[in-house]
Amino acid sequence: MTRKKRIAAIAAVGASALLLAACGSSSGNSTPSSGSSQGASGATGSAEVFSWWTSGSENAALQSLFDATKTAYPNLTLVNAAVAGGAGTNAQQVLATRLAGGDIPETWQTHPGGALGDYVKQGVVEDVTSLYTQNGWDKAVPKSLLDTITYDGKIYAVLTGVHRGNVWWYNKKVVDGAGVTVPANMTFAEFEGIAKQLQAKNITPLCLGDKDIWTAAMVVEETIVGEVGADGWKGLMDGSLKWSDPKVVQAISDAYTSLGWAQKDHKSQDWTGAVASLAQGKCAFNVMGDWAYGELVVKQKLVDGTDFGYTFLGDPNTFVTVSDAFVEGKGSKNPAGAIAFMSTIMDKTAQVNFAKLKGSSPFRTDVDPSSLGAYQQVAAKTLSSGVLVASLVHGQALVPAADSQAFADATTLLEAKGDAAAFAKAMDTAFATNK
Ligand code: GAL
């Protein structure tokens, strides 16, 4: 499949696709009495759930799914096999070793698009299409998102929800205290102006935790998306726009400028440390997906709108998707256990309870979002009516995984040398080489 065709599968998202606002209010349990070929009814024994959700809010959200599974399948024991490390950098390596050794978790976390596509190609995940048709899930989720987990007409995962990657969170008290006004969305020049005003008051503009490079890579990705727009980002992914285009190089250079506004100890913190620094008022802004919302609310106990706010770079209707998928591992010891967990994920009540703790928007569009936080209501609306583009940093863009790795490597070089043109050149080479 050409890059263009692969991108087209994910790019076709519009207002009609997602109808969260119009959803019903029933919170009935959709857990099936039997699942795919193996079925989940009467699931017993133990089943491993492999993920990278270990932060305060991530663990709480995962636990909510464990609790819901226990209620629906009392004879099944789920084993939490999470491997620490934001964005799954460590977990994905551990999983690859386990799969190579035939030590297969019943179910594991991945991202739709390129990352899931790799598992499908390797033949290590089960086709779960029958679960969708038997339970009517295919009618409860937007086709555009279904397309991101469908390969050759077969569906391979369920989604816990969809995160928005491109959010500029800020500590409201710090910013207000400095007399700085943050608009609902901004240009880079406006952000630079804000950063300078903060610096003049001895406030560190950026909270960064780039012990793991993906967080700095997100600053670059979200700045590029903000400056070149959704169409520009799609063009980069399908090869019709070069990374070396002057406007892309300018965005990379602006991202580098932003990275220079970070607190001194940024290399010794991870993403949760950066969120904690923001909550403690040690710095003002954090560029992060809305799993940071979960962390701000659940772990840091902050109040949306009072303690923290958010803004966007560029068009506020551009939504960078970072969805979380769970798959059924082929050849695991307890397939019914995997199906039980995946069926619970698709339960309406479980979807909403999970989203409240995690910060994401639900995958199902027939749930009642009214109990979600204020930010989440806005995110869910943008998910339903905005323009979606897939995150390269999180392996969701429909390009080879090697391109995401190249982006991380280019970010490491950018931090070291500050050469935006070299970043662009490395990405053009990667996109021309990786097929
Ligand atoms: C992403 C994932 C989110 C969150 C984040 C930080 O890859 O989609 O759910 O876990 O990493 O760990």
Short mmCIF file of C-alpha atoms in Angstrom, two decimals, residues 75-431:
data_model
loop_
_atom_site.label_atom_id
_atom_site.label_comp_id
_atom_site.label_asym_id
_atom_site.label_seq_id
_atom_site.Cartn_x
_atom_site.Cartn_y
_atom_site.Cartn_z
CA ASN A 75 -14.13 -16.24 38.25
CA LEU A 76 -11.43 -14.56 36.19
CA THR A 77 -8.28 -13.11 37.76
CA LEU A 78 -6.56 -10.38 35.78
CA VAL A 79 -2.83 -10.01 36.30
CA ASN A 80 -1.41 -6.51 35.87
CA ALA A 81 1.74 -6.94 33.77
CA ALA A 82 2.37 -3.20 33.22
CA VAL A 83 5.92 -2.09 32.46
CA ALA A 84 6.77 1.45 33.59
CA GLY A 85 7.85 4.09 31.08
CA GLY A 86 5.64 6.72 29.46
CA ALA A 87 4.50 6.16 25.88
CA GLY A 88 5.44 2.49 26.17
CA THR A 89 9.06 2.94 25.19
CA ASN A 90 10.19 0.23 27.63
CA ALA A 91 7.03 -1.86 27.48
CA GLN A 92 7.20 -2.32 23.72
CA GLN A 93 10.73 -3.72 23.98
CA VAL A 94 9.79 -6.10 26.79
CA LEU A 95 6.76 -7.24 24.81
CA ALA A 96 8.84 -7.90 21.69
CA THR A 97 11.17 -10.13 23.72
CA ARG A 98 8.25 -11.97 25.28
CA LEU A 99 6.53 -12.56 21.94
CA ALA A 100 9.78 -13.81 20.40
CA GLY A 101 10.06 -16.30 23.28
CA GLY A 102 6.45 -17.48 22.94
CA ASP A 103 5.52 -15.95 26.30
CA ILE A 104 2.30 -14.33 25.10
CA PRO A 105 0.20 -12.05 27.33
CA GLU A 106 -3.52 -12.60 26.88
CA THR A 107 -3.99 -8.95 25.95
CA TRP A 108 -1.73 -5.96 25.44
CA GLN A 109 -1.85 -2.23 24.81
CA THR A 110 -0.84 -0.68 21.52
CA HIS A 111 -1.75 2.22 19.26
CA PRO A 112 -4.00 1.88 16.21
CA GLY A 113 -2.48 2.67 12.84
CA GLY A 114 1.17 1.87 12.21
CA ALA A 115 1.91 0.24 15.60
CA LEU A 116 -1.05 -2.17 15.50
CA GLY A 117 -0.40 -2.76 11.80
CA ASP A 118 3.04 -4.13 12.69
CA TYR A 119 1.52 -6.71 15.06
CA VAL A 120 -1.03 -7.68 12.40
CA LYS A 121 1.78 -8.17 9.87
CA GLN A 122 3.68 -10.31 12.35
CA GLY A 123 0.55 -12.46 12.78
CA VAL A 124 0.62 -12.22 16.59
CA VAL A 125 -2.87 -10.78 17.18
CA GLU A 126 -6.33 -12.30 16.72
CA ASP A 127 -9.03 -11.04 14.40
CA VAL A 128 -11.87 -9.88 16.69
CA THR A 129 -14.33 -8.80 13.97
CA SER A 130 -16.96 -11.26 15.21
CA LEU A 131 -17.04 -9.52 18.60
CA TYR A 132 -17.98 -6.30 16.82
CA THR A 133 -20.74 -7.82 14.74
CA GLN A 134 -22.16 -10.02 17.51
CA ASN A 135 -22.30 -7.16 20.01
CA GLY A 136 -23.21 -4.34 17.66
CA TRP A 137 -20.00 -2.48 18.54
CA ASP A 138 -19.50 -1.73 14.86
CA LYS A 139 -22.56 0.53 15.12
CA ALA A 140 -21.48 2.13 18.41
CA VAL A 141 -18.13 3.47 17.23
CA PRO A 142 -17.23 5.91 14.46
CA LYS A 143 -16.21 4.33 11.19
CA SER A 144 -13.21 6.64 10.96
CA LEU A 145 -11.78 5.16 14.17
CA LEU A 146 -12.82 1.65 13.22
CA ASP A 147 -10.76 2.09 10.06
CA THR A 148 -7.65 2.68 12.19
CA ILE A 149 -7.92 -0.83 13.68
CA THR A 150 -9.05 -2.59 10.50
CA TYR A 151 -6.61 -4.34 8.18
CA ASP A 152 -7.81 -6.14 5.05
CA GLY A 153 -11.39 -5.88 6.30
CA LYS A 154 -10.67 -7.46 9.70
CA ILE A 155 -10.82 -5.68 13.06
CA TYR A 156 -7.99 -6.40 15.50
CA ALA A 157 -8.54 -4.34 18.65
CA VAL A 158 -10.82 -2.44 20.96
CA LEU A 159 -10.10 1.12 22.06
CA THR A 160 -10.33 2.41 25.61
CA GLY A 161 -10.56 5.91 24.18
CA VAL A 162 -8.89 8.63 22.16
CA HIS A 163 -6.40 11.13 23.57
CA ARG A 164 -5.75 14.56 22.15
CA GLY A 165 -2.00 14.97 21.80
CA ASN A 166 -1.67 18.68 21.00
CA VAL A 167 -2.52 20.54 24.20
CA TRP A 168 -0.59 23.37 25.89
CA TRP A 169 -1.52 22.99 29.59
CA TYR A 170 -0.71 25.80 31.98
CA ASN A 171 -0.78 26.60 35.66
CA LYS A 172 -3.50 29.21 35.85
CA LYS A 173 -2.39 30.72 39.15
CA VAL A 174 1.18 31.16 37.91
CA VAL A 175 0.08 32.74 34.65
CA ASP A 176 -2.64 34.93 36.20
CA GLY A 177 -0.26 35.91 38.99
CA ALA A 178 2.20 37.16 36.39
CA GLY A 179 -0.54 39.22 34.77
CA VAL A 180 -0.25 37.25 31.55
CA THR A 181 -3.28 36.59 29.37
CA VAL A 182 -3.39 33.28 27.52
CA PRO A 183 -5.69 33.22 24.48
CA ALA A 184 -7.88 30.18 23.70
CA ASN A 185 -5.51 29.42 20.84
CA MET A 186 -2.32 31.15 19.80
CA THR A 187 0.30 31.60 17.14
CA PHE A 188 3.90 30.75 17.92
CA ALA A 189 4.70 34.47 18.07
CA GLU A 190 2.03 34.86 20.75
CA PHE A 191 3.43 31.93 22.71
CA GLU A 192 6.89 33.45 22.45
CA GLY A 193 5.51 36.74 23.75
CA ILE A 194 3.93 34.94 26.71
CA ALA A 195 7.19 33.08 27.44
CA LYS A 196 9.12 36.35 27.44
CA GLN A 197 6.64 38.01 29.79
CA LEU A 198 6.96 35.05 32.14
CA GLN A 199 10.75 35.10 31.99
CA ALA A 200 10.71 38.80 32.83
CA LYS A 201 8.98 37.79 36.08
CA ASN A 202 11.52 35.01 36.70
CA ILE A 203 9.02 32.30 35.83
CA THR A 204 10.20 29.28 33.84
CA PRO A 205 7.88 29.11 30.82
CA LEU A 206 8.05 25.39 30.03
CA CYS A 207 7.65 22.29 32.20
CA LEU A 208 9.44 19.46 30.42
CA GLY A 209 10.29 15.92 31.52
CA ASP A 210 12.44 14.66 28.68
CA LYS A 211 14.32 11.96 30.52
CA ASP A 212 12.48 9.99 27.82
CA ILE A 213 12.95 11.69 24.46
CA TRP A 214 9.32 11.25 23.33
CA THR A 215 8.19 14.20 25.46
CA ALA A 216 10.59 16.58 23.65
CA ALA A 217 9.51 14.92 20.40
CA MET A 218 5.93 15.86 21.26
CA VAL A 219 6.93 19.52 21.60
CA VAL A 220 8.35 19.27 18.07
CA GLU A 221 5.39 17.32 16.65
CA GLU A 222 2.71 19.55 18.18
CA THR A 223 4.55 22.71 17.13
CA ILE A 224 4.81 21.46 13.54
CA VAL A 225 1.12 20.48 13.50
CA GLY A 226 0.20 23.88 14.99
CA GLU A 227 2.20 25.80 12.42
CA VAL A 228 1.68 23.82 9.20
CA GLY A 229 -1.91 22.79 10.07
CA ALA A 230 -3.72 19.49 9.61
CA ASP A 231 -3.27 19.48 5.84
CA GLY A 232 0.42 20.18 6.17
CA TRP A 233 0.84 17.33 8.66
CA LYS A 234 -1.08 14.95 6.40
CA GLY A 235 1.18 16.08 3.56
CA LEU A 236 4.27 15.25 5.61
CA MET A 237 2.87 11.79 6.36
CA ASP A 238 1.95 10.99 2.77
CA GLY A 239 5.11 12.49 1.32
CA SER A 240 3.48 15.34 -0.57
CA LEU A 241 5.11 17.90 1.75
CA LYS A 242 8.84 17.70 2.40
CA TRP A 243 10.24 18.06 5.90
CA SER A 244 12.77 20.44 4.38
CA ASP A 245 9.99 22.83 3.28
CA PRO A 246 10.87 26.23 4.81
CA LYS A 247 7.67 26.43 6.86
CA VAL A 248 8.35 23.02 8.42
CA VAL A 249 11.95 23.96 9.19
CA GLN A 250 10.67 27.17 10.80
CA ALA A 251 8.31 25.14 13.01
CA ILE A 252 11.14 22.78 14.04
CA SER A 253 13.24 25.80 14.87
CA ASP A 254 10.39 27.28 16.95
CA ALA A 255 10.05 23.98 18.80
CA TYR A 256 13.76 24.16 19.59
CA THR A 257 13.26 27.68 20.93
CA SER A 258 10.44 26.35 23.17
CA LEU A 259 12.65 23.53 24.47
CA GLY A 260 15.10 26.24 25.58
CA TRP A 261 12.45 27.59 27.98
CA ALA A 262 12.38 24.42 30.09
CA GLN A 263 13.32 24.14 33.75
CA LYS A 264 16.93 23.18 34.51
CA ASP A 265 16.26 19.64 35.74
CA HIS A 266 14.12 18.64 32.73
CA LYS A 267 16.43 15.76 31.78
CA SER A 268 15.99 14.08 35.15
CA GLN A 269 12.19 14.15 35.03
CA ASP A 270 9.69 12.06 33.12
CA TRP A 271 6.30 13.29 31.87
CA THR A 272 4.67 12.82 35.27
CA GLY A 273 7.46 14.86 36.89
CA ALA A 274 6.83 17.68 34.42
CA VAL A 275 3.10 17.59 35.21
CA ALA A 276 3.91 17.66 38.93
CA SER A 277 6.23 20.65 38.39
CA LEU A 278 3.40 22.45 36.60
CA ALA A 279 0.99 21.61 39.41
CA GLN A 280 3.49 22.92 41.99
CA GLY A 281 3.91 26.15 40.04
CA LYS A 282 7.60 25.61 39.35
CA CYS A 283 7.02 26.38 35.68
CA ALA A 284 4.08 27.50 33.59
CA PHE A 285 3.28 25.38 30.49
CA ASN A 286 3.48 21.70 29.56
CA VAL A 287 2.98 20.44 26.00
CA MET A 288 1.38 17.05 26.48
CA GLY A 289 -1.49 14.81 25.47
CA ASP A 290 -4.60 14.83 27.58
CA TRP A 291 -3.39 11.92 29.71
CA ALA A 292 -1.83 14.94 31.50
CA TYR A 293 -5.41 16.00 32.29
CA GLY A 294 -5.91 12.69 34.10
CA GLU A 295 -2.66 13.23 35.99
CA LEU A 296 -3.52 16.84 36.90
CA VAL A 297 -6.97 15.93 38.17
CA VAL A 298 -6.50 12.44 39.63
CA LYS A 299 -2.95 12.48 40.94
CA GLN A 300 -2.32 16.20 41.51
CA LYS A 301 -5.92 16.88 42.62
CA LEU A 302 -6.14 20.13 40.66
CA VAL A 303 -9.38 21.69 39.51
CA ASP A 304 -9.94 22.23 35.80
CA GLY A 305 -10.48 25.93 35.04
CA THR A 306 -9.41 27.11 38.50
CA ASP A 307 -5.95 25.61 38.98
CA PHE A 308 -5.04 24.92 35.39
CA GLY A 309 -6.06 25.92 31.90
CA TYR A 310 -5.20 24.88 28.38
CA THR A 311 -4.66 26.38 24.97
CA PHE A 312 -3.68 25.27 21.49
CA LEU A 313 -1.13 26.30 18.92
CA GLY A 314 -2.78 27.14 15.61
CA ASP A 315 -6.24 25.86 14.71
CA PRO A 316 -8.06 24.63 17.85
CA ASN A 317 -10.06 22.26 15.65
CA THR A 318 -7.01 20.20 14.75
CA PHE A 319 -6.95 17.15 17.01
CA VAL A 320 -3.82 14.98 17.13
CA THR A 321 -5.03 11.47 17.90
CA VAL A 322 -3.28 9.15 20.35
CA SER A 323 -5.72 6.28 20.88
CA ASP A 324 -5.17 3.32 23.16
CA ALA A 325 -5.97 -0.11 21.80
CA PHE A 326 -6.02 -3.55 23.40
CA VAL A 327 -5.57 -6.69 21.34
CA GLU A 328 -6.02 -10.42 21.85
CA GLY A 329 -2.62 -12.14 21.70
CA LYS A 330 -2.57 -15.12 19.36
CA GLY A 331 -1.67 -18.34 21.13
CA SER A 332 -2.05 -17.09 24.72
CA LYS A 333 -3.06 -19.54 27.44
CA ASN A 334 -6.41 -17.92 28.18
CA PRO A 335 -8.13 -16.42 25.11
CA ALA A 336 -11.47 -16.21 26.95
CA GLY A 337 -9.73 -14.05 29.56
CA ALA A 338 -8.57 -11.66 26.85
CA ILE A 339 -12.06 -11.44 25.39
CA ALA A 340 -13.57 -10.83 28.82
CA PHE A 341 -11.22 -7.88 29.38
CA MET A 342 -11.76 -6.48 25.88
CA SER A 343 -15.53 -6.84 26.24
CA THR A 344 -15.38 -4.96 29.53
CA ILE A 345 -13.46 -2.15 27.82
CA MET A 346 -16.38 -1.84 25.42
CA ASP A 347 -18.94 -1.66 28.21
CA LYS A 348 -20.59 1.77 28.19
CA THR A 349 -20.22 2.46 31.90
CA ALA A 350 -16.65 1.18 31.96
CA GLN A 351 -15.76 3.46 29.01
CA VAL A 352 -16.97 6.58 30.80
CA ASN A 353 -15.48 5.65 34.18
CA PHE A 354 -12.16 4.96 32.51
CA ALA A 355 -12.20 8.25 30.55
CA LYS A 356 -12.82 10.29 33.72
CA LEU A 357 -9.63 8.97 35.26
CA LYS A 358 -7.51 8.82 32.11
CA GLY A 359 -8.35 12.13 30.44
CA SER A 360 -9.28 10.59 27.07
CA SER A 361 -12.56 10.76 25.16
CA PRO A 362 -14.56 7.52 24.93
CA PHE A 363 -14.33 5.32 21.80
CA ARG A 364 -18.06 4.51 21.83
CA THR A 365 -20.25 7.38 20.68
CA ASP A 366 -23.42 6.07 22.32
CA VAL A 367 -22.27 6.86 25.87
CA ASP A 368 -23.35 9.84 27.97
CA PRO A 369 -20.40 12.23 28.21
CA SER A 370 -22.14 14.66 30.60
CA SER A 371 -20.26 13.38 33.66
CA LEU A 372 -16.86 13.97 32.06
CA GLY A 373 -14.73 16.95 33.11
CA ALA A 374 -15.15 20.37 31.47
CA TYR A 375 -11.99 20.03 29.36
CA GLN A 376 -13.07 16.55 28.29
CA GLN A 377 -16.42 17.82 27.04
CA VAL A 378 -14.56 20.22 24.76
CA ALA A 379 -12.13 17.51 23.62
CA ALA A 380 -14.98 15.10 22.88
CA LYS A 381 -16.69 17.79 20.81
CA THR A 382 -13.53 18.51 18.83
CA LEU A 383 -13.06 14.77 18.33
CA SER A 384 -16.54 14.63 16.84
CA SER A 385 -16.41 17.76 14.70
CA GLY A 386 -12.76 18.68 14.25
CA VAL A 387 -10.04 17.49 11.90
CA LEU A 388 -8.09 14.50 13.14
CA VAL A 389 -4.44 13.84 12.41
CA ALA A 390 -2.49 10.89 13.78
CA SER A 391 0.53 11.19 16.07
CA LEU A 392 3.84 10.08 14.61
CA VAL A 393 5.56 10.22 18.02
CA HIS A 394 3.11 7.63 19.38
CA GLY A 395 3.31 5.34 16.36
CA GLN A 396 -0.26 6.04 15.34
CA ALA A 397 0.42 7.62 11.96
CA LEU A 398 0.10 5.12 9.15
CA VAL A 399 3.78 5.05 8.36
CA PRO A 400 6.45 2.47 9.23
CA ALA A 401 7.50 2.33 12.90
CA ALA A 402 11.01 3.24 11.75
CA ASP A 403 9.73 6.74 10.87
CA SER A 404 8.61 7.29 14.48
CA GLN A 405 12.03 6.13 15.65
CA ALA A 406 13.67 8.52 13.19
CA PHE A 407 11.61 11.38 14.64
CA ALA A 408 12.77 10.49 18.17
CA ASP A 409 16.41 10.28 17.00
CA ALA A 410 16.13 13.57 15.14
CA THR A 411 14.77 15.18 18.33
CA THR A 412 17.77 13.90 20.29
CA LEU A 413 20.06 15.51 17.69
CA LEU A 414 18.02 18.70 17.69
CA GLU A 415 18.38 19.02 21.46
CA ALA A 416 22.12 18.46 21.15
CA LYS A 417 22.90 20.65 18.14
CA GLY A 418 19.91 22.94 17.62
CA ASP A 419 20.02 22.37 13.87
CA ALA A 420 16.45 22.43 12.50
CA ALA A 421 17.59 21.89 8.89
CA ALA A 422 19.47 18.74 9.93
CA PHE A 423 16.30 17.46 11.64
CA ALA A 424 14.34 18.03 8.43
CA LYS A 425 17.00 16.35 6.30
CA ALA A 426 17.07 13.29 8.56
CA MET A 427 13.29 12.99 8.31
CA ASP A 428 13.25 13.35 4.53
CA THR A 429 15.85 10.59 4.34
CA ALA A 430 13.89 8.35 6.73
CA PHE A 431 10.63 8.83 4.84
#
